[in-house]
CSV table of C-alpha atoms in Angstrom, one decimal:
chain,number,residue,atom,x,y,z
A,1,MET,CA,-27.3,13.4,-10.6
A,2,SER,CA,-27.8,10.0,-9.1
A,3,ILE,CA,-30.5,8.8,-6.9
A,4,ASP,CA,-29.6,6.5,-4.0
A,5,THR,CA,-31.9,3.6,-4.2
A,6,ASN,CA,-30.4,1.7,-1.3
A,7,PRO,CA,-32.7,1.2,1.6
A,8,HIS,CA,-31.9,3.1,4.8
A,9,ASN,CA,-32.5,1.9,8.3
A,10,SER,CA,-34.6,4.4,10.2
A,11,ALA,CA,-32.6,3.6,13.3
A,12,ASP,CA,-29.5,5.1,11.7
A,13,ALA,CA,-31.0,8.6,11.5
A,14,PRO,CA,-31.9,10.6,14.6
A,15,ASP,CA,-35.6,10.6,15.4
A,16,ALA,CA,-36.2,14.3,15.4
A,17,ALA,CA,-39.9,13.8,16.3
A,18,GLY,CA,-38.9,11.6,19.3
A,19,ASP,CA,-36.0,13.7,20.5
A,20,SER,CA,-37.9,17.0,20.4
A,21,PRO,CA,-40.5,16.2,23.0
A,22,ALA,CA,-37.8,14.7,25.3
A,23,ALA,CA,-35.6,17.8,24.9
A,24,PHE,CA,-38.6,20.0,25.6
A,25,VAL,CA,-39.5,18.1,28.8
A,26,GLN,CA,-35.9,18.3,30.0
A,27,ALA,CA,-35.6,22.0,29.3
A,28,ARG,CA,-38.9,22.5,31.1
A,29,LEU,CA,-37.6,20.6,34.1
A,30,TYR,CA,-34.4,22.7,34.2
A,31,ALA,CA,-36.5,25.9,34.0
A,32,PHE,CA,-38.7,24.6,36.9
A,33,TYR,CA,-35.7,23.9,39.1
A,34,LEU,CA,-34.2,27.3,38.3
A,35,LEU,CA,-37.5,29.0,39.3
A,36,THR,CA,-37.5,27.0,42.5
A,37,VAL,CA,-33.9,28.1,43.4
A,38,VAL,CA,-34.7,31.8,42.5
A,39,THR,CA,-37.8,31.7,44.7
A,40,LEU,CA,-35.9,30.3,47.6
A,41,GLY,CA,-33.1,32.8,47.1
A,42,MET,CA,-35.5,35.7,47.1
A,43,ALA,CA,-37.1,34.4,50.3
A,44,ALA,CA,-33.7,34.2,51.9
A,45,VAL,CA,-33.0,37.8,50.9
A,46,PHE,CA,-36.3,39.5,51.5
A,47,VAL,CA,-38.4,37.6,54.0
A,48,SER,CA,-35.8,35.9,56.3
A,49,GLU,CA,-36.5,38.4,59.1
A,50,LEU,CA,-40.2,37.7,58.9
A,51,LEU,CA,-39.6,34.0,58.9
A,52,SER,CA,-37.5,34.3,62.0
A,53,PHE,CA,-40.5,35.7,63.9
A,54,ALA,CA,-42.1,32.3,63.9
A,55,ILE,CA,-39.3,31.1,66.2
A,56,VAL,CA,-37.9,34.2,68.0
A,57,GLY,CA,-41.4,35.3,68.9
A,58,TRP,CA,-41.6,32.7,71.6
A,59,GLY,CA,-38.8,34.1,73.6
A,60,ALA,CA,-37.6,37.5,75.0
A,61,GLY,CA,-36.6,38.4,71.5
A,62,GLY,CA,-40.2,38.6,70.5
A,63,ASP,CA,-40.8,41.4,73.0
A,64,VAL,CA,-39.9,43.9,70.3
A,65,LEU,CA,-42.9,42.8,68.3
A,66,ALA,CA,-45.1,44.3,71.1
A,67,GLU,CA,-48.8,44.2,70.4
A,68,HIS,CA,-48.2,42.7,66.9
A,69,ARG,CA,-46.5,39.6,68.3
A,70,LEU,CA,-49.2,37.1,67.7
A,71,HIS,CA,-50.1,38.5,64.3
A,72,LEU,CA,-46.5,38.5,63.0
A,73,MET,CA,-45.8,35.0,64.4
A,74,VAL,CA,-48.8,33.5,62.6
A,75,ILE,CA,-48.1,35.5,59.4
A,76,ALA,CA,-44.6,34.1,59.5
A,77,ALA,CA,-45.9,30.5,60.0
A,78,ASN,CA,-48.1,31.1,56.9
A,79,VAL,CA,-45.1,32.2,54.9
A,80,TRP,CA,-43.2,29.1,56.1
A,81,ILE,CA,-45.8,26.9,54.5
A,82,ILE,CA,-45.2,28.6,51.2
A,83,ILE,CA,-41.4,28.3,51.5
A,84,LEU,CA,-41.5,24.6,52.6
A,85,GLY,CA,-43.9,23.8,49.7
A,86,VAL,CA,-41.5,25.5,47.2
A,87,ALA,CA,-38.4,23.9,48.8
A,88,SER,CA,-39.9,20.4,48.6
A,89,GLN,CA,-39.9,20.7,44.8
A,90,LEU,CA,-36.1,20.4,44.7
A,91,TYR,CA,-36.4,16.6,45.2
A,92,ARG,CA,-38.7,14.5,43.0
A,93,PRO,CA,-41.5,17.1,42.5
A,94,LEU,CA,-43.7,14.5,40.9
A,95,LYS,CA,-44.2,13.1,44.4
A,96,ARG,CA,-44.7,16.6,45.9
A,97,VAL,CA,-47.6,17.8,43.6
A,98,ALA,CA,-49.9,18.6,46.6
A,99,LEU,CA,-47.1,20.8,48.1
A,100,MET,CA,-46.8,22.8,44.9
A,101,GLN,CA,-50.6,23.3,44.9
A,102,VAL,CA,-50.4,24.5,48.4
A,103,ALA,CA,-47.5,26.9,47.8
A,104,PHE,CA,-49.3,28.6,45.0
A,105,ALA,CA,-52.7,28.6,46.6
A,106,VAL,CA,-51.4,30.1,49.9
A,107,THR,CA,-49.3,32.7,48.0
A,108,THR,CA,-52.5,33.7,46.1
A,109,LEU,CA,-54.4,34.0,49.3
A,110,VAL,CA,-51.7,36.1,50.9
A,111,LEU,CA,-51.7,38.4,47.8
A,112,VAL,CA,-55.4,38.9,48.0
A,113,GLY,CA,-55.2,39.5,51.7
A,114,THR,CA,-52.4,42.1,51.2
A,115,ILE,CA,-54.4,43.9,48.5
A,116,VAL,CA,-57.6,44.1,50.6
A,117,GLY,CA,-55.7,45.0,53.7
A,118,GLY,CA,-53.7,47.7,52.0
A,119,GLY,CA,-50.4,46.0,52.7
A,120,PRO,CA,-47.1,46.1,50.7
A,121,VAL,CA,-48.4,44.4,47.6
A,122,GLU,CA,-45.0,44.9,45.8
A,123,GLU,CA,-43.4,42.5,48.3
A,124,VAL,CA,-45.9,39.7,47.5
A,125,ILE,CA,-46.3,40.0,43.7
A,126,PRO,CA,-42.8,38.6,42.8
A,127,PHE,CA,-43.5,35.4,44.8
A,128,PHE,CA,-46.9,35.1,43.3
A,129,VAL,CA,-45.4,35.4,39.8
A,130,LEU,CA,-42.6,32.9,40.6
A,131,THR,CA,-44.9,30.3,42.2
A,132,GLY,CA,-47.3,30.8,39.3
A,133,LEU,CA,-44.5,30.1,36.8
A,134,MET,CA,-43.5,27.0,38.9
A,135,VAL,CA,-47.0,25.7,38.4
A,136,LEU,CA,-46.7,26.4,34.7
A,137,PHE,CA,-43.4,24.6,34.3
A,138,HIS,CA,-44.1,21.9,36.8
A,139,PRO,CA,-43.0,18.4,35.4
A,140,ALA,CA,-46.5,17.1,36.2
A,141,GLY,CA,-47.9,19.2,33.4
A,142,ARG,CA,-51.6,19.6,33.4
A,143,ASP,CA,-51.9,17.1,36.2
A,144,ILE,CA,-50.6,19.8,38.6
A,145,VAL,CA,-54.3,20.9,38.9
A,146,SER,CA,-55.5,17.4,39.7
A,147,VAL,CA,-57.0,17.1,43.1
A,148,GLY,CA,-56.1,13.4,43.3
A,149,ASP,CA,-58.3,10.3,43.2
A,150,ASP,CA,-57.8,8.9,46.6
A,151,TYR,CA,-59.7,11.2,48.9
A,152,SER,CA,-59.9,10.5,52.7
A,153,PRO,CA,-63.4,10.6,54.3
A,154,ALA,CA,-61.8,10.9,57.7
A,155,LEU,CA,-59.7,13.9,56.8
A,156,LEU,CA,-62.7,15.5,54.9
A,157,GLY,CA,-64.8,14.9,58.1
A,158,LEU,CA,-62.2,16.7,60.2
A,159,VAL,CA,-62.2,19.7,57.7
A,160,ALA,CA,-66.0,19.8,57.9
A,161,VAL,CA,-65.9,19.8,61.7
A,162,ALA,CA,-63.4,22.8,61.7
A,163,ALA,CA,-65.1,24.7,58.9
A,164,LEU,CA,-67.8,26.5,60.9
A,165,PRO,CA,-65.6,27.9,63.8
A,166,VAL,CA,-62.7,28.6,61.4
A,167,LEU,CA,-64.9,30.5,58.9
A,168,ALA,CA,-66.5,32.3,61.8
A,169,PHE,CA,-63.1,33.4,63.0
A,170,ALA,CA,-62.2,34.5,59.4
A,171,ILE,CA,-65.4,36.6,59.1
A,172,ASN,CA,-64.7,38.2,62.5
A,173,GLN,CA,-61.1,39.2,61.5
A,174,PHE,CA,-62.4,40.5,58.1
A,175,GLY,CA,-64.9,42.7,60.0
A,176,LEU,CA,-62.2,44.0,62.3
A,177,GLN,CA,-60.2,45.2,59.2
A,178,ALA,CA,-62.8,48.0,58.9
A,179,THR,CA,-62.0,49.3,62.5
A,180,GLY,CA,-59.0,51.3,61.3
A,181,ASP,CA,-56.9,50.5,64.4
A,182,ILE,CA,-53.2,49.9,64.2
A,183,HIS,CA,-53.6,46.2,63.3
A,184,ALA,CA,-56.1,47.1,60.5
A,185,VAL,CA,-53.7,49.7,59.2
A,186,ALA,CA,-51.0,47.1,59.1
A,187,GLY,CA,-53.3,44.7,57.3
A,188,HIS,CA,-52.9,42.1,60.0
A,189,TYR,CA,-56.6,41.3,60.4
A,190,MET,CA,-56.7,40.4,56.7
A,191,GLU,CA,-53.7,38.2,57.1
A,192,MET,CA,-55.4,36.4,59.9
A,193,THR,CA,-58.4,35.9,57.6
A,194,THR,CA,-56.1,34.4,54.9
A,195,MET,CA,-54.5,32.1,57.5
A,196,ALA,CA,-57.9,30.8,58.6
A,197,ILE,CA,-59.1,30.2,55.0
A,198,GLY,CA,-55.7,28.7,54.1
A,199,LEU,CA,-56.0,26.2,57.0
A,200,LEU,CA,-59.2,24.8,55.5
A,201,LEU,CA,-57.7,24.8,52.1
A,202,LEU,CA,-54.6,22.9,53.3
A,203,GLY,CA,-57.0,20.3,54.9
A,204,LEU,CA,-58.9,19.9,51.6
A,205,VAL,CA,-55.8,19.5,49.5
A,206,SER,CA,-54.5,16.9,52.0
A,207,SER,CA,-57.8,15.1,52.0
A,208,ALA,CA,-58.0,14.9,48.2
A,209,GLY,CA,-55.0,12.6,48.0
A,210,ALA,CA,-52.7,14.1,45.3
A,211,PRO,CA,-49.0,12.9,45.6
A,212,GLY,CA,-47.4,14.6,48.6
A,213,HIS,CA,-50.7,14.7,50.6
A,214,ARG,CA,-49.0,13.3,53.7
A,215,PHE,CA,-46.7,16.3,54.0
A,216,VAL,CA,-49.6,18.7,53.5
A,217,ALA,CA,-51.4,16.9,56.3
A,218,TRP,CA,-48.5,17.7,58.6
A,219,LEU,CA,-48.5,21.3,57.5
A,220,THR,CA,-52.2,21.5,58.1
A,221,GLY,CA,-52.0,20.0,61.6
A,222,GLY,CA,-48.8,22.0,62.3
A,223,LEU,CA,-50.5,25.3,61.5
A,224,ALA,CA,-53.5,24.5,63.7
A,225,VAL,CA,-51.3,23.4,66.6
A,226,TYR,CA,-49.0,26.5,66.1
A,227,PHE,CA,-51.9,29.0,66.2
A,228,GLY,CA,-53.5,27.3,69.1
A,229,ALA,CA,-50.2,27.3,71.0
A,230,VAL,CA,-49.5,30.9,70.3
A,231,SER,CA,-53.0,31.8,71.5
A,232,LEU,CA,-52.4,29.9,74.7
A,233,ALA,CA,-48.9,31.5,75.2
A,234,PHE,CA,-50.1,35.1,74.5
A,235,PRO,CA,-53.8,35.2,75.5
A,236,THR,CA,-54.0,39.0,75.8
A,237,GLN,CA,-52.8,39.6,72.2
A,238,VAL,CA,-55.3,40.7,69.6
A,239,SER,CA,-56.8,37.8,67.6
A,240,SER,CA,-56.0,35.3,70.3
A,241,VAL,CA,-58.8,32.8,70.2
A,242,GLY,CA,-58.9,32.1,74.0
A,243,MET,CA,-58.1,29.0,76.0
A,244,MET,CA,-61.0,26.8,75.0
A,245,TRP,CA,-60.6,27.3,71.2
A,246,ALA,CA,-56.8,27.2,71.4
A,247,VAL,CA,-57.0,23.8,73.1
A,248,ALA,CA,-59.5,22.7,70.4
A,249,LEU,CA,-57.1,23.9,67.7
A,250,VAL,CA,-54.2,21.9,69.1
A,251,ALA,CA,-56.4,18.8,69.5
A,252,TRP,CA,-57.8,19.1,66.0
A,253,GLY,CA,-54.3,19.6,64.5
A,254,LEU,CA,-53.0,16.5,66.3
A,255,ALA,CA,-56.1,14.5,65.2
A,256,PHE,CA,-55.6,15.5,61.6
A,257,VAL,CA,-52.0,14.3,61.6
A,258,VAL,CA,-52.9,11.0,63.3
A,259,ALA,CA,-55.7,10.4,60.8
A,260,SER,CA,-53.4,11.1,57.9
A,261,GLU,CA,-50.8,8.7,59.3
A,262,LEU,CA,-53.4,6.0,59.7
A,263,ARG,CA,-54.5,6.6,56.1
A,264,VAL,CA,-50.9,6.2,54.9
A,265,SER,CA,-50.0,3.2,57.0
A,266,GLY,CA,-53.1,1.4,55.8
A,267,ARG,CA,-52.2,1.8,52.2
A,268,THR,CA,-48.6,2.5,51.4
A,269,ALA,CA,-45.5,4.2,52.6
A,270,VAL,CA,-45.0,7.8,51.4
A,271,ALA,CA,-41.9,6.8,49.4
A,272,GLN,CA,-44.1,4.4,47.4
A,273,GLU,CA,-46.9,6.8,46.6
A,274,ARG,CA,-47.7,6.9,42.9
A,275,PRO,CA,-46.3,10.1,41.4
A,276,PHE,CA,-47.6,11.7,38.2
A,277,SER,CA,-45.5,10.7,35.2
A,278,MET,CA,-45.5,11.2,31.5
A,279,PRO,CA,-44.0,9.0,28.8
A,280,GLY,CA,-40.4,10.0,27.9
A,281,GLN,CA,-40.1,12.2,30.9
A,282,PRO,CA,-36.8,12.3,32.8
A,283,ARG,CA,-37.0,11.3,36.4
A,284,ALA,CA,-38.0,14.1,38.6
């Protein structure tokens, strides 16, 4: 037996220690994208009709929704926020961290509301599990739970202004859940409660400044404007907030988007926002 005493260049041999983390990160990224596609596919199969209510509810096609029209339209808008948050992860998720946070948080709120309201929990749990796994496999790693380091005093101020009336509405809807009427049996009051809490949560996430906060600001303002517009269009529907508060919601939503755009224009374009990144990580 002979012993090779010739020196070996370490560059000639594969660096197992270096390759392993990179391979793991790449596999994790592929798993994340697969989960994203599966989630969107399930949404297309199982909740496409509900999602359509957000649009068809405005016209004559919404007449079939009867007294549940406003509730179903707002619930559909809430689900759209989840779907848009998930769909945004298909392109450069490290710049869409705030949207992933929102997708999982709103899904969790919907699940809690469905459980308390006695709704079809089995329809929500799969989406809760999938979005939870997306958080687990997100390329941002542990930074997915980061709230950002560039909070906006203006946006936080707007959230604070809205907090009292929005929470009052949420408490009112929660109380109505105990009435046992047809809306309570369907769990709609609890879903309205979740929507109200979710609106404030969206505002807080956008204010915090994680990558993707600009898009979350648009979702926040959009949800407020949408609910206000629905209340104006269908004032006799249960859970309508009346003309004064509906106009206030629309104005608040527009102000939130404007404040967010001023924040972005004063700092950097959205395409240049600093994404989370990790050494050796493939571009995401």
